[in-house]
Coordinates of C-alpha atoms in Angstrom, one line a residue:
X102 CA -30.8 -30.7 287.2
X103 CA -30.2 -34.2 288.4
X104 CA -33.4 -36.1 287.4
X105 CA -34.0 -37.2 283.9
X106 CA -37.2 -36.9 282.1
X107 CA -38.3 -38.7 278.8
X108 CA -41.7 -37.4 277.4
X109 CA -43.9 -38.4 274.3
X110 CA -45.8 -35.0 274.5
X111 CA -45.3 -31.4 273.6
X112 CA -47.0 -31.1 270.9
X113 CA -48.9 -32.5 267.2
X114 CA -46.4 -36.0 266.8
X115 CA -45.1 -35.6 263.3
X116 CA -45.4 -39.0 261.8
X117 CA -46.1 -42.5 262.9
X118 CA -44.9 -43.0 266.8
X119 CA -42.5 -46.1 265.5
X120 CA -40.3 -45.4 268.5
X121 CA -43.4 -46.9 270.4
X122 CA -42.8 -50.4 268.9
X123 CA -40.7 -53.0 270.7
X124 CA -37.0 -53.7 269.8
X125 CA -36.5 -57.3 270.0
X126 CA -36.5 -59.1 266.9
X127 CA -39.1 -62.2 266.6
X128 CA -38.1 -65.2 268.6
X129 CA -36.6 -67.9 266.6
X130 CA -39.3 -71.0 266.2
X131 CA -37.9 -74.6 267.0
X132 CA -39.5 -76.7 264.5
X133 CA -39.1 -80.2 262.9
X134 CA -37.6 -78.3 259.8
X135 CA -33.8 -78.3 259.4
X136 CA -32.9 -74.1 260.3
X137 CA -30.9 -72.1 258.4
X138 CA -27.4 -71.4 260.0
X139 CA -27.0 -68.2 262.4
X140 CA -23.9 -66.4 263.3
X141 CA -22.7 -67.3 266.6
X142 CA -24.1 -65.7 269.3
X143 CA -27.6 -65.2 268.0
X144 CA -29.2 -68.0 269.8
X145 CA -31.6 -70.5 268.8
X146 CA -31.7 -71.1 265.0
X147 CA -34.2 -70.0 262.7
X148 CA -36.3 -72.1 261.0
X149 CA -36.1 -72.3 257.4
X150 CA -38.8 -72.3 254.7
X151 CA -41.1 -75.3 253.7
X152 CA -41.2 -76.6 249.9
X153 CA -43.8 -77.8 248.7
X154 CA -44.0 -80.0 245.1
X155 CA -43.2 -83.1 243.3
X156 CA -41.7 -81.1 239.9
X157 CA -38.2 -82.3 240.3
X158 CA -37.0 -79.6 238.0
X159 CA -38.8 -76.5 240.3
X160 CA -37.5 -78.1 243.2
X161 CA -33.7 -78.0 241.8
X162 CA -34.7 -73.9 240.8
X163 CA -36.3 -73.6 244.7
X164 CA -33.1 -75.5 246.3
X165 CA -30.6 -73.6 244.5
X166 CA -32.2 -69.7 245.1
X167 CA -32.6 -71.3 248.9
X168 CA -28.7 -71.6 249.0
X169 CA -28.3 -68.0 247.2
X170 CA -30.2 -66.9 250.0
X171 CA -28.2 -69.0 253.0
X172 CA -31.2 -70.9 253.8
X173 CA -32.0 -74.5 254.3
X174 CA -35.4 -75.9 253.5
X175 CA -37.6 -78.6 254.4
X176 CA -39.2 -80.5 251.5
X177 CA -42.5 -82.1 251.6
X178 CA -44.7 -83.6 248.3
X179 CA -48.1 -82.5 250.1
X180 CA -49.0 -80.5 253.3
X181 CA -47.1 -82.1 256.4
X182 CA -49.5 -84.2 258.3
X183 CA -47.7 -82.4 261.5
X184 CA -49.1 -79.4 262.1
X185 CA -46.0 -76.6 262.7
X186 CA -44.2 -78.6 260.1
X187 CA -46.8 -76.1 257.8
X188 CA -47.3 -73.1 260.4
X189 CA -43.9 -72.9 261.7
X190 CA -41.5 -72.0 258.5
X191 CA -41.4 -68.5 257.8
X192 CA -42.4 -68.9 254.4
X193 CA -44.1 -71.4 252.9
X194 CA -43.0 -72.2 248.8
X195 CA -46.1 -74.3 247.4
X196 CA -45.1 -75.2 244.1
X197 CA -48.2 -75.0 241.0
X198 CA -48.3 -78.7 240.5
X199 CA -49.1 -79.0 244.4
X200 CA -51.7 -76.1 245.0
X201 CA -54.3 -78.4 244.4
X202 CA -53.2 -80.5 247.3
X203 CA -53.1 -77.9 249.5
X204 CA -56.6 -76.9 249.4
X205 CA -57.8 -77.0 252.9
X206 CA -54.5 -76.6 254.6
X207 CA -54.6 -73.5 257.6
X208 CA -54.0 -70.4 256.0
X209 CA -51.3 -68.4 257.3
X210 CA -48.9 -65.8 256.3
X211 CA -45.8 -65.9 254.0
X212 CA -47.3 -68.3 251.3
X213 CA -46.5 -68.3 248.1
X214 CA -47.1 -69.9 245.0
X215 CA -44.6 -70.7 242.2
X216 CA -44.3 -71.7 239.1
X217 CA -43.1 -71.4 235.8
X218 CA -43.1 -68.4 233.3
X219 CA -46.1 -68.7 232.0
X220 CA -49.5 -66.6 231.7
X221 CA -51.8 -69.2 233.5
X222 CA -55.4 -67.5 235.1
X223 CA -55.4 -70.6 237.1
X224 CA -52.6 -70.1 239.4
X225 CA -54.4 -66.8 240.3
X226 CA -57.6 -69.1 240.9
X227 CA -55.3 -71.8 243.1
X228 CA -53.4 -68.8 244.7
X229 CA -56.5 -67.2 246.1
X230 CA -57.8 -71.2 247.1
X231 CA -54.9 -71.7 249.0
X232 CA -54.5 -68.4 250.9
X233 CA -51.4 -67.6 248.9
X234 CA -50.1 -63.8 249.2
X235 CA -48.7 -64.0 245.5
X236 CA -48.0 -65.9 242.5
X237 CA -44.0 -65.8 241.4
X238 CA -43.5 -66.8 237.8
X239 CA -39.8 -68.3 237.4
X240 CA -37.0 -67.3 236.4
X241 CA -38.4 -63.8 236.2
X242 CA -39.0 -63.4 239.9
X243 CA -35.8 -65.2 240.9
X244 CA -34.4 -62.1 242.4
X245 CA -37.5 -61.4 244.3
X246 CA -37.8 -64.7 245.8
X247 CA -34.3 -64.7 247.2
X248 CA -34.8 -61.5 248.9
X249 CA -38.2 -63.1 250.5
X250 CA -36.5 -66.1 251.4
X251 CA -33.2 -63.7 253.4
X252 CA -35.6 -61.6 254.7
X253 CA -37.5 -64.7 256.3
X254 CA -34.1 -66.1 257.3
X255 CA -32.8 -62.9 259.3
X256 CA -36.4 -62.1 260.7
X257 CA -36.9 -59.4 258.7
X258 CA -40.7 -59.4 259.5
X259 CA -39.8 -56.6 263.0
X260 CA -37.3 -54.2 261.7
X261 CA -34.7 -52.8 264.3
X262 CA -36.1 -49.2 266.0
X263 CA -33.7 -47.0 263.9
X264 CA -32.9 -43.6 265.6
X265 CA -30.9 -40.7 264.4
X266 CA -29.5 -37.9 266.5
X267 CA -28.6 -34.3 265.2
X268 CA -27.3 -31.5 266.9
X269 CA -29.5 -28.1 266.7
X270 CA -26.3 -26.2 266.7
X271 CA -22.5 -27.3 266.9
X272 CA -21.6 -28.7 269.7
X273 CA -25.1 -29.3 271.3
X274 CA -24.2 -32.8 272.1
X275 CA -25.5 -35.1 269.2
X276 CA -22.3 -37.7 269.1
X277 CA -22.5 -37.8 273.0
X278 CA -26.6 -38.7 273.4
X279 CA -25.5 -41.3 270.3
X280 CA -23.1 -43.3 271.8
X281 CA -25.2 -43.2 275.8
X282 CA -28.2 -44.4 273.7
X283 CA -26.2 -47.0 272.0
X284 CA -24.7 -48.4 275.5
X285 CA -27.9 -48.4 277.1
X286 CA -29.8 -50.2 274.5
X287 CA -26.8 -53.0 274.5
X288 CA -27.2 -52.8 278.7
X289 CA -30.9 -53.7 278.2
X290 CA -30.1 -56.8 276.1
X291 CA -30.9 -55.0 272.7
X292 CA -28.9 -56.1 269.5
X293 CA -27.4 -52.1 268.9
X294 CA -25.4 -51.3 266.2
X295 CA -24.1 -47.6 266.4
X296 CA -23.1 -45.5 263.1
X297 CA -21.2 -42.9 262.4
X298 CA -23.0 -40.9 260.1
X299 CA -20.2 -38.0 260.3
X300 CA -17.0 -38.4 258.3
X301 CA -15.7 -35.0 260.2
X302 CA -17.0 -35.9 263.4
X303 CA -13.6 -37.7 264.6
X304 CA -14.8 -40.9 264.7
X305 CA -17.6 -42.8 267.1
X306 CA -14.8 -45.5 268.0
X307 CA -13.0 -42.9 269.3
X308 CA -15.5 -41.7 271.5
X309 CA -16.4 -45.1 272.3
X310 CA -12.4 -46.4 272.8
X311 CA -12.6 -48.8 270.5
X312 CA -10.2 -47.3 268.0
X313 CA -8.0 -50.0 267.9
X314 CA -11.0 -52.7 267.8
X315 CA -10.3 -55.2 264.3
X316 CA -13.8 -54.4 261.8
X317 CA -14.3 -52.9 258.9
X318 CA -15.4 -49.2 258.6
X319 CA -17.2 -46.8 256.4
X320 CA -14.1 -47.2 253.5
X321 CA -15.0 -50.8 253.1
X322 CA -18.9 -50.4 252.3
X323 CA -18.2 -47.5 250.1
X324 CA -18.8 -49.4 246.6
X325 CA -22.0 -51.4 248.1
X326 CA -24.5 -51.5 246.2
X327 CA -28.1 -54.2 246.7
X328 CA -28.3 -56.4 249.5
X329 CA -26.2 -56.8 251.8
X330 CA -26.6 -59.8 254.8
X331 CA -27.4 -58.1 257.9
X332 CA -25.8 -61.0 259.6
X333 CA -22.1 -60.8 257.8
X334 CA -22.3 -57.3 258.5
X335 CA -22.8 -57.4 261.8
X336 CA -20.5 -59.9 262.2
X337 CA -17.6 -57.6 260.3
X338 CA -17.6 -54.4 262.3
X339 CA -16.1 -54.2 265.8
X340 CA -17.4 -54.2 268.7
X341 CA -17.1 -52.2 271.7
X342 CA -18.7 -52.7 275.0
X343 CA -21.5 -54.7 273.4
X344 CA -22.2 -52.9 270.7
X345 CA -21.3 -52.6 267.0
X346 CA -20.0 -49.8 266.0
X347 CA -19.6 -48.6 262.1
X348 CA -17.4 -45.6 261.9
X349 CA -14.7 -43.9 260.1
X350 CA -11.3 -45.0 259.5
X351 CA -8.2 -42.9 260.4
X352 CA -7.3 -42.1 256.9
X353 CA -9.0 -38.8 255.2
X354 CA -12.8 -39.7 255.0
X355 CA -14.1 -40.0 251.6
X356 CA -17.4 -39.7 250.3
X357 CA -20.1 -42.6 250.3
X358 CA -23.0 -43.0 248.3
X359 CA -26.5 -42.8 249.4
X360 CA -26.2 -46.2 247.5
X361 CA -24.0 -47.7 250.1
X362 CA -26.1 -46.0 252.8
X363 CA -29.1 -47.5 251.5
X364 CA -27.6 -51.0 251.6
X365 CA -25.9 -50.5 255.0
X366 CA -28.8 -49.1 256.5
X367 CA -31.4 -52.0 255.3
X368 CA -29.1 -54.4 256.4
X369 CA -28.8 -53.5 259.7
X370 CA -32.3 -52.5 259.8
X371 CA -33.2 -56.2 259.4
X372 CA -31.0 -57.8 261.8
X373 CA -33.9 -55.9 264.7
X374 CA -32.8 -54.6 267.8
X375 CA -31.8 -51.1 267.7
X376 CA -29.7 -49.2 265.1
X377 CA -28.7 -45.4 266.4
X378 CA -27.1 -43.1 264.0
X379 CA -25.5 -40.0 264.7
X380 CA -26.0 -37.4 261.9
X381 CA -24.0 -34.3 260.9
X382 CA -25.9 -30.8 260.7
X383 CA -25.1 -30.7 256.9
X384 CA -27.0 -32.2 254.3
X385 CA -26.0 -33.8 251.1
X386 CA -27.5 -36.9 249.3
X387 CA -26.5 -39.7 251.2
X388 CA -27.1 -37.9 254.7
X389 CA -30.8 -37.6 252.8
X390 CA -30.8 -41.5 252.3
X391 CA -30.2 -42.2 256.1
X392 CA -33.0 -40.0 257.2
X393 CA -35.3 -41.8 254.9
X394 CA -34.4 -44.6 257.0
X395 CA -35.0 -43.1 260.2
X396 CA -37.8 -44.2 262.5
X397 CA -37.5 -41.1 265.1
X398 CA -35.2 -38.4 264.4
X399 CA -33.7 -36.7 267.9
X400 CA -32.4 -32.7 267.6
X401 CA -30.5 -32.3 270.2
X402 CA -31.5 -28.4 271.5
X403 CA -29.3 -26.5 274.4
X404 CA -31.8 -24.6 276.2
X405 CA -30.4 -20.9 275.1
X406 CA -31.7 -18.5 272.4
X407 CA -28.8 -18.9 269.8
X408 CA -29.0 -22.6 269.9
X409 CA -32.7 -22.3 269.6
X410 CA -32.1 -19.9 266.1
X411 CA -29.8 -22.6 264.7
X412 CA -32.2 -25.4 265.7
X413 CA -35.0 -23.5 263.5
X414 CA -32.6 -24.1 260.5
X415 CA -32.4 -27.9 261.0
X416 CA -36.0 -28.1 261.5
X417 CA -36.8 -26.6 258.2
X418 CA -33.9 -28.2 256.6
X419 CA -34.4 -31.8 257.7
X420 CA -37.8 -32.3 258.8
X421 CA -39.4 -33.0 255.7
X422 CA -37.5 -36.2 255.8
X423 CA -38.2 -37.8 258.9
X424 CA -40.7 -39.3 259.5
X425 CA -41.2 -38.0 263.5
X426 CA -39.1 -35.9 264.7
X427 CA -38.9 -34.5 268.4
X428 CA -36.8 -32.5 270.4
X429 CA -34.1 -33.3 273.2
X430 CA -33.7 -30.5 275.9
X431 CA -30.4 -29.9 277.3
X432 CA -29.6 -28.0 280.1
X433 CA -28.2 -25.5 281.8
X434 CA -31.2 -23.0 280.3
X435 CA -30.7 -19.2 279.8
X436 CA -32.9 -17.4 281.7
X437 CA -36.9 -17.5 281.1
X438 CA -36.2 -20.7 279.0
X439 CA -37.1 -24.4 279.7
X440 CA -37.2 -27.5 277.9
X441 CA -41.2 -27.1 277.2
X442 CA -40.5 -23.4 275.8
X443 CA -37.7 -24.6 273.5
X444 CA -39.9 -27.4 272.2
X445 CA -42.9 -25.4 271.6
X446 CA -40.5 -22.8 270.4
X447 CA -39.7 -25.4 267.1
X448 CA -43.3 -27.0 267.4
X449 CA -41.8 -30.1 267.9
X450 CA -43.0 -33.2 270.8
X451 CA -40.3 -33.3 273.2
X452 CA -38.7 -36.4 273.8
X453 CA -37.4 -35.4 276.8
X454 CA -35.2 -33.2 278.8
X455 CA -31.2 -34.3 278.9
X456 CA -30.0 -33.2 282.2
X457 CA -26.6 -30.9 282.9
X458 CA -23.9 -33.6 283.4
X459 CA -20.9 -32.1 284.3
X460 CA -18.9 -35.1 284.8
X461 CA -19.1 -36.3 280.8
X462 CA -15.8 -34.2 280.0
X463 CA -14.0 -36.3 283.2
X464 CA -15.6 -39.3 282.3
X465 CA -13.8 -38.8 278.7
X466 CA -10.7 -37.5 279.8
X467 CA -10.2 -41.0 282.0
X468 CA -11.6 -43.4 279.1
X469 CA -15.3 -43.4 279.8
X470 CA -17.5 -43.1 277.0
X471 CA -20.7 -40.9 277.6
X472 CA -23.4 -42.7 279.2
X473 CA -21.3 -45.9 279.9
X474 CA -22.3 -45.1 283.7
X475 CA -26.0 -46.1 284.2
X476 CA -26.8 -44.3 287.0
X477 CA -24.8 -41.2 285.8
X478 CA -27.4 -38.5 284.6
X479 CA -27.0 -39.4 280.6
X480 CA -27.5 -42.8 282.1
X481 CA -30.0 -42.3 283.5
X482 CA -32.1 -40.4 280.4
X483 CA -31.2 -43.1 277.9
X484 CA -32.3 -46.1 280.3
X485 CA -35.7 -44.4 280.1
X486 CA -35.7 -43.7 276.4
X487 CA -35.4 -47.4 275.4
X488 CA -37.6 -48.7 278.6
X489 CA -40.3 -46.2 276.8
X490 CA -40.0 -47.5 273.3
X491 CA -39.7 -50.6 274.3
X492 CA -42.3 -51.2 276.7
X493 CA -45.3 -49.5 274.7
X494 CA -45.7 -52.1 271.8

């Protein structure tokens, strides 16, 4: 079997398609407002929020949760008389002593009116006049202004297609199809970051030869807890052949909290792009928390009867917790089976059929990580995957 063959059919989708959405994050908005900074790398700079008010004392609260939040914003008493200098930011802070000024401005998305800690029917009345999507009462919503403000600053607004891959039985393949998805979405100009969701696994670097890459791994995010910044994260782990890679260290792997995962996971999730995660069969809480966070969840299926018993297992056992999950075929088949019987077997959409490639176990052997070769089989079926998510938004 030397073509390769990605299908959305196969059966009743379980879930939202998400995998149909595009990867790349929003393009960053040149504006006549001073950006926030970017890590190197990322391109153009992305505009920072607009603040709007003449209380000297909100504007000192607004500039310093702006800094706690590692943006820069432009200031203005009343609406901007240039037009993107108000449509452009990514959120718009109208302080309550302005709302009244701002009566007639376009409406638009991400404004939001603040003021101060009090119990004021009126700034529900100037909210709804001014197109606002809430009222934030200071200091009580301090915290949830800051994370508006980072999530504006790293584009939060298109999430990064998150994909997990687990093996139907041991050794189906899960860690390979991980790491050729992961190289194919960096090929195709994606931001990818690839993790290791398998302490026992030996290590995604490994399989990637970036062992000896300088970054920070799984050990170091253990004791995370709230936001992290997607950018200083990506910007800590190493990086291998264009993508970043967050995996295990070499000393015995110990546990991490679903905490850590959720923090980890978010993070990445909002620098956009694509995040694959490869997943181990077993399930404890913090293998729960990552398939929470899972747009598309992959079971990787070899087409014979015992792998097809053990893939039953994960259906039942993980299902429930992913949002759609479909099934990867994988080849050679025992006899009277094929990829559409072993999908319909689980009731599961197929995702595709992964072709026979006998070269992989060379390809390692010499220091080629799976799917590095593009027109190599794995190749091949991963350059389709991501031209099919990608291309259906």
């Amino acid at each position: 079997m030397e073509t390769s063959r990605t299908s959305g059919t196969g059966g009743a989708t379980r879930g939202p398609a998400a995998w149909a959405r595009g990867l790349r994050g929003p393009e960053p908005r040149e504006t006549g407002a001073r950006g926030a900074g970017s890590p190197a790398g990322d391109g153009p700079r992305r505009a920072g929020p607009l603040i709007v008010t003449e209380d000297l004392g909100l504007l000192d609260d607004l500039l310093r949760l702006c800094a706690a939040a590692g943006v820069e914003p432009e200031v203005h008493h009343r609406v901007p008389e240039r037009r993107a200098s108000w449509t452009d930011p990514p959120l718009v802070l109208v302080g309550d002593d302005a709302a009244a000024r701002c009566r007639g401005a376009v409406r638009r998305p991400g404004t939001l009116l603040v003021g101060r800690d009090r119990d004021d029917p009126e700034l529900w009345r100037l909210a709804v006049e001014i197109g606002a999507e809430s009222v934030l009462n200071l200091p009580g919503a301090e915290s949830v202004l800051v994370d508006r403000l980072a999530d504006a600053a790293e584009g939060a607004d298109r999430p990064a297609l998150t994909v997990g891959v687990v093996g139907g039985r041991g050794g189906a393949g899960a860690s390979t199809l991980a790491c050729g998805l992961a190289l194919a979405a960096a090929r195709a100009g994606h931001r990818t970051l690839l993790v290791d969701g398998d302490p026992l696994g030996g290590g995604l670097d490994v399989l990637l030869g970036g062992e000896r890459e300088e970054g920070r791994r799984w050990p170091d995010f253990a004791a995370s807890k709230g936001r992290l910044a997607g950018g200083a994260l990506e910007e800590s782990l190493p990086s291998v052949r264009g993508v970043r890679v967050l995996s295990w260290g070499r000393e015995p792997a110990a546990p991490v909290p679903p905490e850590a995962v959720r923090s980890v996971l978010a993070a990445a999730r909002r620098r956009g792009g694509a995040v694959v995660v490869d997943l181990p069969r077993g399930t404890d809480s913090s293998v729960t928390e990552a398939l929470a966070q899972l747009d598309l969840g992959l079971l990787v299926v070899p087409g014979e009867l015992r792998a097809l018993a053990a893939a039953h297992r994960m259906v039942s056992t993980i299902g429930p917790a992913v949002r759609d999950l479909r099934a990867v075929v994988r080849g050679p088949y025992a006899s009277g089976l094929d990829e559409r019987w072993v999908a319909d077997a689980l009731r599961l959409p197929l995702a595709g059929e992964l072709p026979y490639d006998p070269g992989i176990v060379a390809d390692q052997d010499a220091g080629v990580p799976p799917g590095a070769e593009p027109r190599g089989p794995l190749g091949r079926f991963c350059t389709a995957f991501w031209e099919r998510a990608g291309g259906a938004a």
